[in-house]
CSV table of C-alpha atoms in Angstrom, one decimal:
chain,number,residue,atom,x,y,z
Z,49,MET,CA,-10.7,68.1,-166.0
Z,50,ALA,CA,-10.7,64.3,-165.7
Z,51,TRP,CA,-8.5,61.5,-166.7
Z,52,SER,CA,-7.1,61.4,-170.3
Z,53,ARG,CA,-7.1,58.2,-172.4
Z,54,GLU,CA,-3.6,57.5,-171.3
Z,55,GLN,CA,-4.4,58.0,-167.6
Z,56,MET,CA,-7.3,55.6,-167.9
Z,57,ALA,CA,-5.0,53.0,-169.5
Z,58,ALA,CA,-2.4,53.6,-166.8
Z,59,ARG,CA,-5.1,53.0,-164.1
Z,60,ALA,CA,-6.2,49.8,-165.9
Z,61,ALA,CA,-2.6,48.6,-165.9
Z,62,LYS,CA,-2.8,48.6,-162.1
Z,63,GLU,CA,-5.1,45.6,-162.4
Z,64,LEU,CA,-2.4,43.5,-163.9
Z,65,ARG,CA,-0.6,40.9,-161.7
Z,66,ASP,CA,2.7,39.1,-162.2
Z,67,GLY,CA,2.2,36.0,-164.4
Z,68,PHE,CA,-1.1,37.1,-165.9
Z,69,TYR,CA,-2.1,36.1,-169.4
Z,70,THR,CA,-4.1,39.2,-170.6
Z,71,ASN,CA,-6.1,40.1,-173.6
Z,72,LEU,CA,-6.5,43.8,-174.6
Z,73,GLY,CA,-9.5,45.0,-176.6
Z,74,ILE,CA,-9.6,47.6,-179.3
Z,75,GLY,CA,-9.4,51.3,-178.5
Z,76,ILE,CA,-8.2,52.6,-175.1
Z,77,PRO,CA,-7.4,49.1,-173.8
Z,78,THR,CA,-4.6,48.8,-176.4
Z,79,LEU,CA,-2.8,51.6,-174.6
Z,80,VAL,CA,-2.5,49.5,-171.5
Z,81,ALA,CA,0.5,47.7,-173.1
Z,82,ASN,CA,2.5,51.0,-172.7
Z,83,PHE,CA,1.9,51.1,-168.9
Z,84,ILE,CA,2.9,47.6,-167.8
Z,85,PRO,CA,5.0,48.2,-164.6
Z,86,ASP,CA,8.7,47.3,-164.8
Z,87,GLY,CA,9.5,43.9,-163.3
Z,88,LEU,CA,5.9,42.6,-163.9
Z,89,GLU,CA,5.8,39.6,-166.1
Z,90,VAL,CA,2.6,39.9,-168.2
Z,91,THR,CA,1.9,37.9,-171.4
Z,92,LEU,CA,-0.4,39.5,-173.9
Z,93,GLN,CA,-2.7,37.3,-176.0
Z,94,SER,CA,-4.5,38.2,-179.2
Z,95,GLU,CA,-7.5,36.4,-180.8
Z,96,ASN,CA,-5.8,36.2,-184.2
Z,97,GLY,CA,-3.2,33.8,-182.8
Z,98,MET,CA,-0.4,35.5,-180.9
Z,99,LEU,CA,0.8,34.9,-177.4
Z,100,GLY,CA,3.5,37.2,-175.9
Z,101,MET,CA,3.1,40.3,-178.0
Z,102,GLY,CA,5.5,43.1,-177.7
Z,103,PRO,CA,4.9,46.9,-177.7
Z,104,PHE,CA,3.8,49.0,-180.6
Z,105,PRO,CA,6.6,49.6,-183.2
Z,106,PHE,CA,8.3,53.0,-183.7
Z,107,ASP,CA,7.4,54.9,-186.8
Z,108,GLY,CA,9.2,53.4,-189.8
Z,109,GLU,CA,9.7,50.1,-188.1
Z,110,GLU,CA,6.3,48.6,-188.7
Z,111,ASP,CA,5.8,45.1,-190.2
Z,112,ALA,CA,2.5,45.1,-192.0
Z,113,ASP,CA,2.2,41.3,-191.5
Z,114,LEU,CA,2.6,41.5,-187.8
Z,115,ILE,CA,-0.8,42.8,-186.4
Z,116,ASN,CA,-3.0,42.2,-183.4
Z,117,ALA,CA,-6.8,41.4,-183.6
Z,118,GLY,CA,-7.5,45.1,-184.0
Z,119,LYS,CA,-5.3,45.2,-187.1
Z,120,GLN,CA,-2.8,47.4,-185.4
Z,121,THR,CA,0.9,46.8,-186.1
Z,122,ILE,CA,2.8,45.4,-183.1
Z,123,THR,CA,6.1,43.8,-182.4
Z,124,ALA,CA,7.2,40.3,-181.4
Z,125,LEU,CA,9.3,39.3,-178.5
Z,126,PRO,CA,11.8,36.4,-178.1
Z,127,LYS,CA,9.0,34.5,-176.3
Z,128,THR,CA,6.3,35.2,-178.8
Z,129,SER,CA,4.4,32.2,-180.2
Z,130,PHE,CA,2.1,32.1,-183.2
Z,131,PHE,CA,-0.8,29.7,-183.8
Z,132,SER,CA,-4.2,29.5,-185.4
Z,133,SER,CA,-7.2,31.6,-184.3
Z,134,ALA,CA,-9.0,28.4,-183.5
Z,135,ASP,CA,-6.3,27.6,-180.9
Z,136,SER,CA,-6.5,31.1,-179.7
Z,137,PHE,CA,-10.2,30.9,-179.0
Z,138,ALA,CA,-9.7,27.5,-177.4
Z,139,MET,CA,-7.3,29.2,-175.0
Z,140,ILE,CA,-10.0,31.8,-174.2
Z,141,ARG,CA,-12.9,29.4,-174.0
Z,142,GLY,CA,-10.9,27.1,-171.9
Z,143,GLY,CA,-10.5,29.7,-169.1
Z,144,HIS,CA,-6.7,30.2,-169.6
Z,145,ILE,CA,-6.8,34.0,-169.8
Z,146,ASP,CA,-6.6,35.7,-166.5
Z,147,LEU,CA,-7.8,39.2,-167.5
Z,148,SER,CA,-9.4,40.9,-170.4
Z,149,ILE,CA,-9.5,44.7,-170.6
Z,150,LEU,CA,-12.2,45.8,-173.0
Z,151,GLY,CA,-13.9,49.0,-174.3
Z,152,ALA,CA,-17.7,49.5,-174.0
Z,153,MET,CA,-20.6,51.3,-175.5
Z,154,GLN,CA,-22.8,50.6,-172.4
Z,155,VAL,CA,-22.4,48.9,-169.0
Z,156,SER,CA,-25.4,48.2,-166.7
Z,157,GLN,CA,-25.3,48.5,-163.0
Z,158,SER,CA,-25.5,44.7,-162.8
Z,159,GLY,CA,-22.4,44.2,-165.1
Z,160,ASP,CA,-24.1,43.6,-168.4
Z,161,LEU,CA,-21.9,44.7,-171.3
Z,162,ALA,CA,-22.8,46.1,-174.8
Z,163,ASN,CA,-19.7,46.7,-176.9
Z,164,TRP,CA,-20.1,45.4,-180.3
Z,165,MET,CA,-22.8,47.0,-182.4
Z,166,ILE,CA,-25.3,49.9,-182.7
Z,167,PRO,CA,-28.5,48.8,-184.6
Z,168,GLY,CA,-28.7,50.2,-188.1
Z,169,LYS,CA,-24.9,50.7,-188.4
Z,170,MET,CA,-22.8,48.3,-190.4
Z,171,VAL,CA,-20.5,46.2,-188.3
Z,172,LYS,CA,-18.0,43.5,-189.3
Z,173,GLY,CA,-19.1,41.2,-186.5
Z,174,MET,CA,-18.6,40.6,-182.9
Z,175,GLY,CA,-15.1,39.4,-183.1
Z,176,GLY,CA,-13.9,37.7,-179.9
Z,177,ALA,CA,-15.9,39.9,-177.5
Z,178,MET,CA,-18.5,37.3,-176.6
Z,179,ASP,CA,-15.9,34.6,-176.0
Z,180,LEU,CA,-13.7,36.9,-174.0
Z,181,VAL,CA,-16.5,37.9,-171.5
Z,182,ALA,CA,-17.6,34.3,-171.2
Z,183,GLY,CA,-14.3,32.6,-170.9
Z,184,VAL,CA,-11.9,35.0,-169.1
Z,185,LYS,CA,-11.5,35.0,-165.4
Z,186,ARG,CA,-11.9,38.7,-164.9
Z,187,VAL,CA,-13.2,41.5,-167.1
Z,188,VAL,CA,-12.2,45.2,-166.8
Z,189,VAL,CA,-13.9,47.8,-168.9
Z,190,VAL,CA,-12.2,51.1,-169.9
Z,191,THR,CA,-14.4,53.7,-171.5
Z,192,GLU,CA,-15.4,57.4,-171.5
Z,193,HIS,CA,-18.1,58.1,-169.0
Z,194,GLU,CA,-20.4,59.6,-171.6
Z,195,ALA,CA,-21.1,59.5,-175.3
Z,196,LYS,CA,-22.5,62.6,-176.9
Z,197,GLY,CA,-23.7,63.8,-173.5
Z,198,GLN,CA,-25.4,60.5,-172.6
Z,199,SER,CA,-24.2,58.3,-169.8
Z,200,LYS,CA,-22.7,55.0,-170.7
Z,201,LEU,CA,-23.3,53.6,-167.2
Z,202,LEU,CA,-27.0,52.6,-167.2
Z,203,LYS,CA,-29.6,50.9,-165.1
Z,204,GLU,CA,-30.2,48.6,-168.1
Z,205,CYS,CA,-28.3,48.4,-171.4
Z,206,THR,CA,-30.4,49.4,-174.5
Z,207,LEU,CA,-27.9,48.1,-177.1
Z,208,PRO,CA,-27.5,44.4,-178.0
Z,209,LEU,CA,-25.6,42.7,-175.3
Z,210,THR,CA,-22.2,41.1,-175.5
Z,211,GLY,CA,-22.8,39.3,-172.2
Z,212,ARG,CA,-24.9,39.4,-169.0
Z,213,ARG,CA,-23.3,40.1,-165.6
Z,214,VAL,CA,-19.8,39.8,-167.0
Z,215,VAL,CA,-18.0,43.0,-165.9
Z,216,ASP,CA,-16.0,43.1,-162.7
Z,217,LEU,CA,-14.6,46.7,-162.9
Z,218,VAL,CA,-15.3,49.8,-164.9
Z,219,ILE,CA,-12.7,52.6,-165.4
Z,220,THR,CA,-14.0,55.8,-166.9
Z,221,ASP,CA,-12.5,59.3,-167.2
Z,222,LEU,CA,-14.3,60.2,-164.0
Z,223,GLY,CA,-13.7,57.3,-161.7
Z,224,VAL,CA,-13.5,53.6,-161.0
Z,225,PHE,CA,-16.5,51.4,-160.2
Z,226,GLU,CA,-16.6,47.8,-158.9
Z,227,VAL,CA,-19.5,45.6,-160.1
Z,228,ALA,CA,-20.9,42.7,-158.1
Z,229,ARG,CA,-21.8,40.3,-160.8
Z,230,ARG,CA,-22.8,37.6,-158.4
Z,231,GLY,CA,-25.5,37.8,-155.8
Z,232,ALA,CA,-27.5,41.0,-155.6
Z,233,PRO,CA,-26.5,43.4,-158.5
Z,234,LYS,CA,-24.5,46.3,-157.2
Z,235,MET,CA,-22.2,49.0,-158.6
Z,236,THR,CA,-19.8,50.8,-156.2
Z,237,LEU,CA,-17.8,53.9,-156.8
Z,238,ILE,CA,-14.3,53.2,-155.3
Z,239,GLU,CA,-12.1,55.9,-156.8
Z,240,VAL,CA,-12.7,59.5,-158.1
Z,241,ALA,CA,-10.5,60.6,-160.9
Z,242,GLU,CA,-8.3,63.6,-160.3
Z,243,GLY,CA,-10.2,66.7,-161.3
Z,244,ALA,CA,-13.6,65.0,-161.0
Z,245,THR,CA,-16.1,65.2,-158.1
Z,246,ILE,CA,-18.7,62.8,-156.7
Z,247,GLU,CA,-21.4,65.4,-157.6
Z,248,GLU,CA,-20.2,65.4,-161.3
Z,249,ILE,CA,-20.1,61.6,-161.4
Z,250,SER,CA,-23.6,61.4,-159.9
Z,251,SER,CA,-25.1,63.8,-162.4
Z,252,LYS,CA,-23.5,62.0,-165.4
Z,253,THR,CA,-24.4,58.4,-164.3
Z,254,GLU,CA,-27.8,56.8,-164.9
Z,255,ALA,CA,-26.9,53.6,-163.1
Z,256,GLU,CA,-27.5,53.4,-159.3
Z,257,PHE,CA,-24.3,53.1,-157.4
Z,258,GLU,CA,-23.0,53.1,-153.8
Z,259,ILE,CA,-20.0,55.1,-152.7
Z,260,GLN,CA,-17.1,53.4,-150.9
Z,261,LEU,CA,-14.0,55.3,-151.7
Z,262,ARG,CA,-10.7,53.5,-151.2
Z,263,SER,CA,-8.9,56.8,-151.5
Z,264,ASP,CA,-10.5,60.3,-151.8
Z,265,ARG,CA,-8.5,60.9,-154.9
Z,266,ALA,CA,-6.9,58.4,-157.3
Z,267,VAL,CA,-3.2,58.5,-157.7
Z,268,PRO,CA,-2.4,60.7,-160.8
Z,269,CYS,CA,-1.4,58.6,-163.7
Z,270,THR,CA,1.4,60.1,-165.8
């Protein structure tokens, strides 16, 4: 047994800092909004033109006109502001977003990211992924360790890249990896998920990585 999607999101929320402007990608990253620690002032930004998004609405309270970039219904806060997507991307490209938490199809040991298309399959477009990895100060990836029995942490990505050497941290259902995206490429396992083992992680990881655990077992995320 390893981390659930909710536990992965809770672990990702530990990367938030007071005062951060943060962008959450589609999929597991959207769950991070449910685990922002009390007392921490975090402002969520969306590529479609919202700053200061609230949590997901309760059933029956959805407003179909109030959505994030992933077309999920959300809520507004008293501090929420609305603007054009052009202004939103100017905010991203201008380096004003502190942290982006994204999903992934593949991550290489040097921090390359592929998360927007599989050749031969129809896609609507890259969305804001390329801008986010290029313009945001820190990029955290949250993803399952494997897809259909194949590792998603690779020596080299085989899918079209979103960006080269852009990932700082990878959180999977088996553990947490730091990526040195400057200097010599290096991936380091720093946490093992509760219920996982180093042996299991090694057998399910194509990428080469070092081991430097900061705790022999990550704190359970509930």
